[in-house]
XYZ file of C-alpha atoms in Angstrom:
778
model
C 75.325 105.024 33.865
C 74.050 106.805 36.905
C 72.869 103.567 38.446
C 76.217 101.969 37.792
C 77.900 104.843 39.509
C 75.601 104.430 42.433
C 76.371 100.718 42.504
C 80.036 101.524 42.622
C 79.394 103.993 45.403
C 77.497 101.408 47.532
C 79.382 98.294 46.499
C 81.570 98.403 49.504
C 78.630 98.024 51.895
C 78.334 94.477 53.208
C 74.909 92.834 52.886
C 73.647 94.980 49.973
C 73.068 93.253 46.496
C 74.276 95.397 43.619
C 71.736 96.593 41.039
C 73.724 95.054 38.170
C 73.384 91.598 39.700
C 69.637 92.047 40.161
C 69.249 93.091 36.491
C 71.257 90.106 35.287
C 69.072 87.711 37.313
C 65.757 89.126 36.055
C 67.094 89.357 32.500
C 67.918 85.626 32.507
C 64.427 84.652 33.813
C 62.644 86.835 31.287
C 64.657 85.391 28.457
C 63.754 81.865 29.466
C 60.045 82.761 29.507
C 60.238 84.385 26.092
C 61.972 81.362 24.610
C 59.364 79.028 26.061
C 56.553 81.195 24.674
C 58.189 81.226 21.247
C 58.346 77.433 21.214
C 54.669 77.191 22.070
C 53.796 79.690 19.330
C 55.771 77.678 16.813
C 53.908 74.501 17.833
C 50.605 76.322 17.471
C 51.644 77.550 14.036
C 52.411 73.984 12.904
C 49.020 72.828 14.166
C 47.204 75.613 12.323
C 49.081 74.810 9.137
C 48.203 71.117 9.441
C 44.552 72.026 10.003
C 44.547 74.325 7.017
C 46.140 71.600 4.941
C 43.505 69.051 5.954
C 40.716 71.502 5.260
C 42.148 72.285 1.851
C 42.493 68.589 1.037
C 38.908 67.922 2.039
C 37.684 70.875 0.083
C 39.541 69.657 -3.000
C 38.030 66.212 -2.512
C 34.598 67.800 -2.279
C 35.223 69.665 -5.533
C 36.302 66.425 -7.208
C 33.132 64.686 -6.022
C 31.050 67.567 -7.351
C 32.770 67.298 -10.706
C 32.184 63.545 -10.730
C 28.500 64.080 -9.995
C 28.269 66.521 -12.887
C 30.024 64.002 -15.113
C 27.617 61.275 -13.995
C 24.704 63.522 -14.861
C 26.168 64.057 -18.311
C 26.642 60.329 -18.676
C 23.062 59.708 -17.661
C 21.912 62.273 -20.201
C 24.030 60.574 -22.869
C 22.569 57.221 -21.809
C 19.047 58.528 -22.193
C 19.967 59.894 -25.630
C 21.479 56.553 -26.521
C 18.334 54.769 -25.419
C 16.249 57.164 -27.470
C 18.514 56.571 -30.445
C 18.165 52.840 -29.990
C 14.431 53.272 -29.839
C 14.490 55.259 -33.047
C 16.637 52.551 -34.611
C 14.153 49.903 -33.567
C 11.333 51.951 -34.992
C 13.299 52.380 -38.220
C 13.848 48.630 -38.364
C 10.166 48.066 -37.854
C 9.383 50.576 -40.570
C 11.833 48.834 -42.889
C 10.225 45.504 -42.140
C 6.819 46.947 -42.873
C 8.058 48.393 -46.169
C 9.513 45.062 -47.179
C 6.251 43.415 -46.301
C 4.453 45.915 -48.490
C 6.708 45.096 -51.365
C 6.176 41.394 -50.850
C 2.457 41.905 -50.803
C 2.540 43.862 -54.023
C 4.768 41.280 -55.717
C 2.847 38.282 -54.458
C -0.190 36.578 -55.757
C -3.543 38.276 -55.638
C -5.200 35.626 -53.438
C -2.710 36.309 -50.639
C -3.216 40.062 -50.637
C -6.173 40.191 -48.149
C -4.364 37.983 -45.615
C -1.226 40.106 -45.748
C -3.265 43.275 -45.273
C -4.916 41.841 -42.149
C -1.571 40.823 -40.683
C -0.234 44.286 -41.282
C -3.170 45.928 -39.512
C -2.883 43.564 -36.494
C 0.807 44.298 -36.193
C 0.162 48.009 -36.251
C -2.477 47.639 -33.535
C -0.112 45.509 -31.417
C 2.582 48.101 -31.784
C 0.324 50.924 -30.606
C -1.034 48.853 -27.705
C 2.412 47.850 -26.567
C 3.575 51.465 -26.523
C 0.550 52.542 -24.487
C 1.048 49.801 -21.904
C 4.718 50.498 -21.643
C 4.048 54.181 -21.110
C 1.415 53.365 -18.457
C 3.750 51.120 -16.509
C 6.487 53.741 -16.639
C 4.010 56.280 -15.341
C 3.112 54.016 -12.428
C 6.782 53.499 -11.677
C 7.356 57.229 -11.560
C 4.366 57.749 -9.242
C 5.510 55.016 -6.900
C 9.045 56.401 -6.865
C 7.687 59.828 -5.960
C 5.325 58.267 -3.323
C 2.272 59.730 -5.016
C 0.215 56.790 -3.787
C -3.242 58.227 -4.328
C -2.437 59.159 -7.965
C -0.984 55.715 -8.563
C -4.077 54.125 -7.035
C -6.414 56.141 -9.255
C -4.379 55.280 -12.354
C -4.422 51.569 -11.515
C -8.157 51.654 -10.907
C -8.832 53.368 -14.209
C -6.566 50.963 -16.103
C -8.214 47.960 -14.469
C -11.669 49.236 -15.376
C -10.684 49.979 -18.998
C -8.828 46.690 -19.584
C -11.048 43.587 -19.468
C -7.993 41.350 -19.802
C -6.768 42.435 -16.368
C -10.058 41.347 -14.783
C -10.453 38.084 -16.693
C -9.374 34.816 -15.114
C -9.394 32.656 -18.270
C -6.702 31.826 -20.837
C -4.938 34.890 -22.227
C -2.117 35.482 -24.710
C 1.502 35.669 -23.680
C 1.702 39.428 -24.273
C -1.345 40.094 -22.147
C -0.084 37.682 -19.501
C 3.215 39.548 -19.340
C 1.427 42.889 -18.966
C -0.942 41.548 -16.324
C 1.970 40.199 -14.288
C 3.711 43.584 -14.468
C 0.460 45.302 -13.516
C -0.063 43.055 -10.468
C 3.532 43.522 -9.426
C 3.099 47.295 -9.314
C -0.173 46.853 -7.513
C 1.595 44.773 -4.822
C 4.269 47.456 -4.565
C 1.570 50.067 -3.976
C 0.042 47.809 -1.303
C 3.392 47.515 0.465
C 3.809 51.259 0.434
C 0.359 51.771 1.925
C 1.218 49.279 4.679
C 4.552 50.978 5.254
C 3.173 54.471 5.705
C 0.478 53.189 8.119
C 3.039 51.625 10.472
C 4.586 54.675 12.230
C 2.776 55.405 15.557
C 3.091 59.137 14.891
C 0.955 58.944 11.734
C -2.107 61.174 11.916
C -5.663 59.850 11.813
C -6.340 61.446 8.405
C -3.274 59.905 6.790
C -4.050 56.548 8.396
C -7.571 56.561 7.086
C -6.330 57.401 3.567
C -3.912 54.463 3.708
C -6.659 52.131 4.933
C -9.017 53.314 2.219
C -6.249 52.708 -0.322
C -5.791 49.138 0.890
C -9.528 48.652 0.857
C -9.686 49.797 -2.786
C -6.863 47.412 -3.619
C -9.001 44.568 -2.294
C -7.064 44.184 0.955
C -9.886 44.956 3.358
C -8.967 42.321 5.998
C -5.392 43.580 6.046
C -6.544 47.176 6.404
C -8.897 46.222 9.239
C -6.135 44.349 11.007
C -3.870 47.413 10.757
C -6.672 49.563 12.219
C -7.153 47.282 15.223
C -3.412 46.983 15.820
C -3.129 50.754 15.762
C -5.827 51.173 18.427
C -4.392 48.304 20.472
C -0.974 49.977 20.475
C -2.426 53.306 21.532
C -4.467 51.602 24.234
C -1.442 49.809 25.651
C 0.466 53.068 25.818
C -2.376 54.806 27.654
C -2.760 51.941 30.104
C 0.959 51.751 30.818
C 0.992 55.486 31.412
C -1.710 55.062 34.072
C 0.261 52.497 36.110
C 1.699 55.065 38.590
C -1.815 56.165 39.550
C -2.768 52.623 40.625
C -1.006 52.935 43.963
C -2.083 56.549 44.465
C -5.806 55.951 43.859
C -6.356 52.236 44.560
C -10.149 52.503 44.861
C -10.905 54.590 41.783
C -8.235 53.606 39.293
C -10.281 50.613 37.952
C -13.047 53.007 36.941
C -10.558 55.254 35.156
C -8.964 52.269 33.473
C -12.371 50.949 32.440
C -13.231 54.286 30.906
C -9.984 54.236 28.900
C -10.516 50.658 27.686
C -14.111 51.098 26.626
C -13.504 54.496 25.048
C -10.843 52.975 22.791
C -13.164 50.080 21.944
C -15.894 52.551 21.090
C -13.574 54.650 18.899
C -12.307 51.561 17.096
C -15.867 50.388 16.470
C -16.892 53.781 15.102
C -13.821 54.014 12.893
C -14.422 50.505 11.610
C -18.016 51.339 10.799
C -17.136 54.566 9.000
C -14.343 52.949 6.967
C -15.578 49.419 6.326
C -19.336 49.813 6.695
C -21.726 47.343 8.339
C -20.051 44.218 7.034
C -20.637 41.484 9.677
C -17.142 40.116 9.114
C -15.500 43.348 10.247
C -18.019 43.798 13.080
C -17.211 40.336 14.424
C -13.498 41.095 14.254
C -14.052 44.251 16.289
C -15.956 42.194 18.889
C -13.168 39.609 19.044
C -10.567 42.331 19.482
C -12.692 43.993 22.167
C -12.921 40.679 24.030
C -9.139 40.375 23.993
C -8.836 43.883 25.397
C -11.378 43.077 28.126
C -9.273 40.066 29.136
C -6.207 42.297 29.237
C -8.135 44.816 31.334
C -9.184 42.228 33.929
C -5.650 40.831 34.173
C -4.273 44.336 34.644
C -6.757 45.081 37.439
C -5.811 41.851 39.226
C -2.071 42.427 38.915
C -2.051 46.070 39.996
C -4.892 45.982 42.520
C -4.472 46.078 46.322
C -4.286 42.950 48.440
C -7.430 40.829 48.050
C -8.182 40.628 51.772
C -8.415 44.387 52.269
C -11.570 46.443 52.184
C -9.873 48.642 49.596
C -9.621 45.677 47.218
C -13.324 44.947 47.650
C -14.194 48.567 46.963
C -11.904 48.673 43.924
C -13.416 45.475 42.498
C -16.958 46.785 43.057
C -16.141 50.084 41.389
C -14.601 48.149 38.514
C -17.790 46.090 38.066
C -19.978 49.181 38.287
C -17.989 51.191 35.752
C -17.440 48.292 33.356
C -21.072 47.183 33.253
C -22.200 50.779 32.778
C -19.820 51.070 29.843
C -21.085 47.754 28.480
C -24.600 49.195 28.372
C -23.286 52.084 26.270
C -21.363 49.712 23.999
C -24.513 47.698 23.291
C -25.927 50.745 21.547
C -23.139 50.196 18.987
C -24.050 46.527 18.623
C -21.159 45.210 20.739
C -22.257 43.005 23.650
C -19.529 42.433 26.212
C -21.473 42.104 29.468
C -21.480 38.321 29.713
C -17.801 37.996 28.866
C -16.932 40.706 31.367
C -18.761 38.938 34.166
C -17.261 35.567 33.228
C -13.820 37.136 33.627
C -14.638 39.267 36.677
C -16.518 36.639 38.673
C -13.449 34.596 39.778
C -11.649 37.769 40.838
C -14.688 39.114 42.702
C -15.268 35.750 44.380
C -11.650 35.696 45.491
C -11.874 39.212 46.946
C -15.120 38.373 48.780
C -13.653 35.130 50.113
C -10.505 36.844 51.405
C -12.507 39.682 52.986
C -14.792 37.266 54.797
C -11.770 35.287 56.000
C -10.336 38.502 57.358
C -13.696 39.318 58.956
C -13.774 35.912 60.626
C -10.286 36.447 62.050
C -11.247 39.885 63.317
C -14.333 39.007 65.324
C -12.867 35.674 66.503
C -9.717 37.407 67.740
C -10.269 37.041 71.454
C -7.094 39.010 72.227
C -8.353 42.105 70.418
C -9.240 44.663 73.055
C -9.991 47.533 70.706
C -12.894 49.776 71.451
C -16.287 48.874 70.104
C -16.840 50.225 66.572
C -19.162 53.173 66.147
C -22.606 52.291 64.797
C -25.812 54.244 64.481
C -28.324 54.032 67.380
C -30.686 51.888 65.337
C -28.050 49.150 65.349
C -27.172 49.531 69.029
C -30.630 49.779 70.566
C -31.676 46.130 69.952
C -28.567 44.941 71.828
C -28.528 47.516 74.593
C -31.411 45.795 76.424
C -29.130 42.819 77.105
C -26.173 44.837 78.424
C -25.919 45.424 82.163
C -23.049 47.806 81.445
C -21.853 49.705 78.349
C -18.583 47.746 78.158
C -20.210 44.318 78.130
C -17.972 41.921 76.157
C -20.922 39.987 74.722
C -22.513 43.143 73.348
C -19.206 44.455 72.040
C -18.635 41.210 70.163
C -22.085 41.407 68.598
C -21.526 45.028 67.618
C -18.151 44.102 66.098
C -19.765 41.322 64.073
C -22.475 43.617 62.686
C -19.995 46.410 61.938
C -17.848 43.980 59.914
C -20.825 42.836 57.854
C -22.018 46.398 57.313
C -18.538 47.540 56.306
C -18.339 44.825 53.652
C -21.820 45.549 52.303
C -21.134 49.285 52.142
C -18.208 48.691 49.785
C -20.421 47.191 47.084
C -21.817 49.333 44.298
C -25.376 48.793 42.954
C -24.352 46.763 39.914
C -21.905 44.731 41.997
C -24.746 43.960 44.404
C -26.944 42.950 41.492
C -24.317 40.474 40.295
C -22.757 39.267 43.557
C -25.418 39.992 46.178
C -26.396 36.333 46.422
C -22.774 35.334 46.911
C -22.369 37.891 49.669
C -25.548 36.758 51.433
C -24.391 33.139 51.388
C -21.057 34.137 52.888
C -22.896 36.216 55.477
C -24.753 33.093 56.577
C -21.449 31.224 56.883
C -19.942 34.055 58.918
C -22.994 34.114 61.179
C -22.571 30.371 61.659
C -18.996 31.033 62.844
C -20.348 33.700 65.188
C -22.849 31.198 66.587
C -20.027 28.703 67.118
C -18.205 31.331 69.164
C -21.322 31.917 71.279
C -21.747 28.168 71.704
C -18.270 27.911 73.197
C -19.283 30.497 75.788
C -22.107 28.268 77.049
C -21.367 25.661 79.731
C -21.250 22.026 78.765
C -21.720 19.057 81.088
C -18.975 17.141 79.264
C -16.296 19.830 79.392
C -12.761 18.558 79.661
C -9.695 20.497 80.715
C -8.877 21.600 77.170
C -12.307 23.084 76.594
C -12.233 24.735 79.993
C -8.934 26.410 79.160
C -10.416 27.589 75.878
C -13.396 29.074 77.664
C -11.117 30.911 80.040
C -9.589 32.710 77.056
C -12.958 33.849 75.700
C -13.815 37.506 76.293
C -17.178 36.508 77.750
C -18.693 33.461 79.432
C -22.332 32.636 80.088
C -22.549 30.739 83.373
C -25.772 31.866 85.023
C -29.255 31.552 83.582
C -29.494 35.288 82.981
C -26.166 35.340 81.135
C -27.126 32.377 78.972
C -30.504 33.884 78.125
C -28.833 37.205 77.324
C -26.487 35.356 74.974
C -29.436 33.727 73.234
C -31.192 37.081 73.042
C -28.160 38.758 71.470
C -27.879 36.013 68.856
C -31.588 36.240 68.121
C -31.459 40.038 67.781
C -28.459 39.831 65.491
C -30.214 37.338 63.214
C -33.722 38.828 63.270
C -33.020 42.564 63.363
C -29.421 43.654 62.899
C -28.301 41.430 60.023
C -31.358 42.282 57.878
C -30.646 45.966 58.508
C -26.961 45.546 57.669
C -27.687 43.858 54.330
C -30.779 45.913 53.498
C -28.922 47.569 50.592
C -28.802 44.218 48.833
C -32.569 43.735 49.008
C -33.210 47.344 48.055
C -31.080 47.049 44.910
C -32.735 43.764 43.943
C -36.165 45.362 44.287
C -35.238 48.561 42.461
C -34.771 46.894 39.087
C -36.924 49.568 37.481
C -34.142 52.102 38.034
C -32.235 52.473 34.693
C -28.996 53.272 36.482
C -29.083 50.070 38.497
C -30.571 47.058 36.879
C -33.319 47.654 34.376
C -31.180 46.622 31.435
C -32.158 43.099 30.470
C -28.708 41.838 29.557
C -27.201 43.160 32.778
C -29.875 41.888 35.141
C -29.825 38.428 33.601
C -26.111 37.864 34.181
C -26.321 37.441 37.959
C -28.242 34.211 38.250
C -27.257 33.954 41.938
C -30.140 35.709 43.635
C -31.056 34.453 47.099
C -34.622 34.698 48.300
C -35.105 36.559 51.542
C -37.058 33.673 53.055
C -34.313 31.192 52.187
C -31.692 33.474 53.670
C -33.673 33.899 56.888
C -34.218 30.140 57.020
C -30.470 29.552 56.872
C -29.896 32.046 59.678
C -32.594 30.342 61.710
C -30.853 27.017 61.208
C -27.726 28.426 62.875
C -29.839 29.851 65.692
C -31.469 26.460 66.158
C -28.045 24.909 66.686
C -27.283 27.430 69.434
C -30.688 26.983 71.005
C -30.434 23.175 70.903
C -27.001 23.301 72.522
C -28.370 25.515 75.294
C -31.362 23.231 75.861
C -29.232 20.094 75.803
C -26.703 21.376 78.312
C -29.481 22.883 80.456
C -31.411 19.622 80.583
C -28.324 17.520 81.231
C -27.279 19.854 84.036
C -30.739 19.409 85.506
C -30.794 15.616 85.122
C -27.268 14.832 86.305
C -25.676 15.995 89.512
C -22.052 16.952 89.782
C -21.270 13.453 90.957
C -22.807 12.049 87.781
C -25.956 10.641 89.405
C -29.186 10.858 87.442
C -32.220 12.514 88.984
C -34.528 10.926 86.449
C -33.730 7.428 87.651
C -36.189 4.709 86.675
C -35.965 3.296 90.204
C -38.315 6.004 91.486
C -41.031 4.065 89.659
C -40.147 0.716 91.251
C -39.369 1.726 94.853
C -41.800 0.592 97.526
C -42.355 4.163 98.688
C -44.689 4.666 95.782
C -47.236 2.202 97.134
C -48.542 4.773 99.623
C -49.702 7.232 96.882
C -53.400 7.989 97.224
C -54.908 8.023 93.730
C -58.354 8.918 95.104
C -57.054 12.322 96.216
C -55.090 14.856 94.068
C -52.066 12.881 92.887
C -48.809 14.653 92.265
C -46.122 13.922 89.662
C -42.868 12.417 90.798
C -40.391 14.649 92.570
C -38.031 15.085 89.560
C -40.926 16.401 87.468
C -42.022 18.684 90.303
C -38.449 20.010 90.334
C -38.612 20.355 86.539
C -41.781 22.417 86.896
C -40.091 24.658 89.453
C -36.980 24.959 87.289
C -38.983 25.932 84.207
C -40.978 28.405 86.285
C -37.780 29.926 87.598
C -36.260 30.083 84.105
C -39.421 31.742 82.792
C -39.094 34.421 85.462
C -35.505 35.147 84.478
C -36.450 35.077 80.780
C -39.217 37.583 81.397
C -36.642 40.015 82.762
C -33.758 39.326 80.363
C -35.738 38.720 77.162
C -38.158 41.557 77.690
C -40.305 42.049 74.616
C -39.280 38.714 73.083
C -42.179 36.536 74.186
C -41.919 34.353 71.113
C -38.304 33.510 71.887
C -39.218 32.754 75.506
C -41.907 30.294 74.453
C -39.655 28.669 71.879
C -36.926 28.111 74.467
C -39.292 26.679 77.069
C -40.922 24.463 74.461
C -37.583 23.165 73.291
C -36.490 22.511 76.860
C -39.613 20.448 77.430
C -39.025 18.550 74.201
C -35.433 17.869 75.174
C -36.486 16.393 78.526
C -38.975 14.056 76.896
C -36.530 13.150 74.100
C -33.843 12.268 76.610
C -36.281 10.085 78.527
C -37.358 8.400 75.303
C -33.809 7.644 74.136
C -32.090 6.853 77.459
C -31.488 3.101 77.335
C -30.240 2.986 80.937
C -33.624 4.302 82.070
C -35.537 1.614 80.197
C -33.024 -1.057 81.161
C -34.309 -0.903 84.750
C -37.823 -1.850 83.617
C -36.539 -4.606 81.369
C -34.347 -6.090 84.105
C -36.261 -9.162 85.355
C -34.465 -9.005 88.684
C -36.182 -5.697 89.439
C -39.783 -6.177 90.571
C -42.374 -3.951 88.859
C -45.589 -2.786 90.461
C -48.680 -1.111 88.984
C -48.044 2.191 90.729
C -44.838 2.658 88.688
C -46.748 2.577 85.421
C -49.376 4.901 86.865
C -46.765 7.376 88.094
C -44.838 7.385 84.807
C -48.064 7.933 82.869
C -49.018 10.802 85.183
C -45.543 12.364 84.767
C -45.887 12.329 80.989
C -49.366 13.880 81.099
C -48.037 16.398 83.597
C -45.257 17.379 81.181
C -47.726 17.755 78.309
C -50.088 19.852 80.422
C -47.224 22.143 81.501
C -46.522 22.928 77.857
C -50.211 23.368 77.023
C -50.934 25.547 79.993
C -47.907 27.777 79.376
C -48.866 28.244 75.738
C -45.934 26.526 74.046
C -47.365 23.088 73.424
C -46.164 21.193 70.359
C -47.197 18.051 68.572
C -43.665 16.759 68.961
C -43.943 16.789 72.777
C -47.310 15.041 72.586
C -45.976 12.389 70.210
C -42.906 11.738 72.341
C -44.962 11.510 75.540
C -47.423 9.126 73.879
C -44.499 7.024 72.661
C -43.047 6.814 76.172
C -46.406 5.782 77.640
C -46.889 3.168 74.909
C -43.407 1.768 75.506
C -43.970 1.692 79.272
C -47.296 -0.125 78.824
C -45.635 -2.674 76.578
C -42.733 -3.185 78.990
C -44.953 -3.549 82.066
C -47.313 -5.879 80.154
C -44.368 -8.080 79.255
C -43.580 -8.294 82.994
C -47.123 -9.515 83.851
C -48.869 -6.258 84.809
C -52.265 -5.711 83.177
C -52.483 -2.064 81.969
C -56.297 -2.273 81.554
C -56.877 -2.799 85.254
C -54.002 -0.562 86.327
C -54.428 2.648 84.296
C -57.488 4.912 84.406
C -58.712 6.750 81.296
C -56.534 9.376 79.607
C -58.992 12.088 80.589
C -58.417 11.243 84.222
C -54.649 11.692 83.848
C -55.133 14.992 82.067
C -57.428 16.318 84.772
C -55.080 15.018 87.467
C -52.122 16.753 85.806
C -54.068 20.035 85.639
C -55.052 19.716 89.262
C -51.425 19.001 90.216
C -50.259 22.147 88.411
C -52.951 24.168 90.226
C -52.010 22.664 93.558
C -48.296 23.281 93.033
C -48.977 26.896 92.088
C -51.245 27.501 95.056
C -48.736 25.858 97.354
C -46.061 28.221 96.041
C -48.011 31.381 96.945
C -46.195 33.680 99.312
C -42.733 32.180 98.879
C -39.992 34.416 97.507
C -38.397 33.711 94.179
C -34.734 32.775 94.182
C -32.081 31.435 91.861
C -30.378 28.612 93.773
C -27.294 26.931 92.558
C -27.056 23.227 91.875
C -26.284 22.251 95.475
C -29.214 24.282 96.755
C -31.469 22.614 94.186
C -30.416 19.195 95.444
C -31.179 20.268 98.993
C -34.600 21.556 97.956
C -35.194 18.369 95.990
C -34.537 16.202 99.103
C -36.551 18.593 101.191
C -39.470 18.224 98.766
C -39.237 14.437 99.124
C -39.586 14.747 102.879
C -42.448 17.200 102.699
C -44.380 15.249 100.085
C -44.036 12.067 102.059
C -45.512 13.776 105.135
C -48.216 15.880 103.551
C -49.472 16.409 100.066
C -50.827 19.807 100.958
C -47.463 21.374 101.730
C -45.320 21.825 98.588
C -42.041 23.721 98.604
C -41.575 25.755 95.396
C -38.931 28.356 94.523
C -41.195 30.776 92.728
C -43.877 33.345 93.387
C -47.300 33.934 91.952
C -45.876 36.745 89.827
C -43.254 34.461 88.412
C -45.987 32.001 87.575
C -47.804 34.589 85.503
C -44.586 35.330 83.604
C -44.167 31.596 83.016
C -47.693 30.545 82.188
C -49.190 33.806 80.949
C -52.595 32.492 82.044
C -54.921 32.428 85.047
C -55.511 29.376 87.165
C -58.990 29.081 85.784
C -57.609 28.465 82.319
C -56.593 24.973 83.331
C -60.035 23.673 82.442
C -60.335 25.693 79.242
C -59.404 23.635 76.196
C -59.416 26.755 74.054
C -56.118 27.779 75.629
C -54.275 24.732 74.329
C -51.868 25.536 71.486
C -51.038 22.537 69.410
C -48.683 24.041 66.843
C -45.567 22.492 65.448
C -42.619 23.185 67.788
């Protein structure tokens, strides 16, 4: 009332809302909210009532079901009682029948009384037996329904032992046949239950063994053994699949881990088979067959999940796999399971592939002429044999040799002892092939008299070229050191493992050591390396000799016309005769080359002699095979004179005496020289020149050749050694012609007395000593 009075007091003010209007507005809004809330509450009430009704209906249905279950139980009880009553009725009927039979027996004739009594006794026995069998079968049914498998098994075993009819295979009565069929049916049901409980992967080992023993007692040994192997195979697959993520994390060691898993499962399966099934060979063979299947799976898994075959990691992983697997095979043989041969049959193709790809990669690496990486780091014992040929530390030839050896050593270091024992021969053979590729690369660096533009462009891309004598000899020395010293050191682990067969951890086991079958003898391996070196040496000698024989214009210095020119008629055979100018130049060239070889190939006297001997052989071989040379003598338009035959014979003896005096004589040179002389004698004889009156004795030519060598050496005293190029050699050659024609006592020679000693390694007085002649095979 007070507020209304106040509203009336202030109602006349403009712009002020009366309190009554405000109350009416708020009252209308509040009423709307209350009405809305009431509607929602009513809806919620209906929902709750519906829910309660549904719950009540379900509860009532549940009560009805419970009552029906109780009624069914009562019905079952009534049914059992009815069955019992029917059984009693049947028994009463039987009793009535028996009573009637008794009455018939008493009323019948006396002679039929014994037969009726026997029938009655048999029927009584049949009745008792039938009841016992029926009760037994019901008992088995109850045990099977309650999954009391061991009790059911024992009951079946006892019944089978006590009932001969169940074990007999002959003709039986219909009643017995019916019982035996029911018995076997329950036995099969028990077998199925044993198989069923052994299937879940989560089944424990104890429960599994009980099921297997149950099957074994039921006569299902093969089935039980198959279940055992399947169980271990399933577990093995799960373990292997779980290890897949570690393959990429540990690519080198995962094969060893995987091998340990595989062989441990095989070992456990073999032990379990032995403890459950005994030493029966049938089961042992099945374990071996299963183990072989798992080994095949193991090898396939390693191939599929291994690193790329051309990487060093793949080679290491494969070697570790071989080492671990063969070691495990040795342990498995103690259990009577031999898997070594099968393992190697499966692993060999994979290992061969990895080796092949690694050696292909190695070939690409050291043949990559664009690779300017720094030289790999090797121990001093590998670097010292090559350092003597390097004028500077960054020599491309030396770096290439070091790269080649480092590649070989890297590959060998990846192999484990047992992998070496099995694949060492394979690796050595591939090493020879790789060395042959290395020799081909060195051969391309040597000059060739028949080089075309394409080959020249190829040589320009090589990291090193051997143009001078010192460079070519250094190249030969590097190749020789690689083959004779560095390669044997790089592969020494292979020979050490092959010799250490007494070590039990490496190769003493007979079955392991006999698998390899690919051993390579050290001598054979060295012989193959030497064959590649011979190719390089022959190429050097061939190009060296051809460069000496032919000038840049293509003219031959060893022209047969020097033996038919008239200038030769003035030679004085009574004095000290000299060989023809080309052979004097050859002597000077060999002397010069020996000087350079003494400096470059220091400490390799054998190699020096071999090179000089081969050069001499090449000269004589060329002369023997050059048809253009012999065509001059056979041309009837060219006049022949005796001095030509004499000079050619002296040149051949001179060549032989050079080799003998220098200590690198060979039977091959002697045979070739004798063949040339014999062919010359035959050719000149055919042209009308009598060799008997023209040629002195062989001893005279030998002494003359020795005297010519002595004279040439004495004439060279005091002159300074030099290394002229081809143009300078031609100038000296023409200069020698002029000097020799004027005076035999003045001989121009491009060597010193010191260089002679490095070439001949003998004193002048040794010329007359036959004990200095070396007549070995070249």
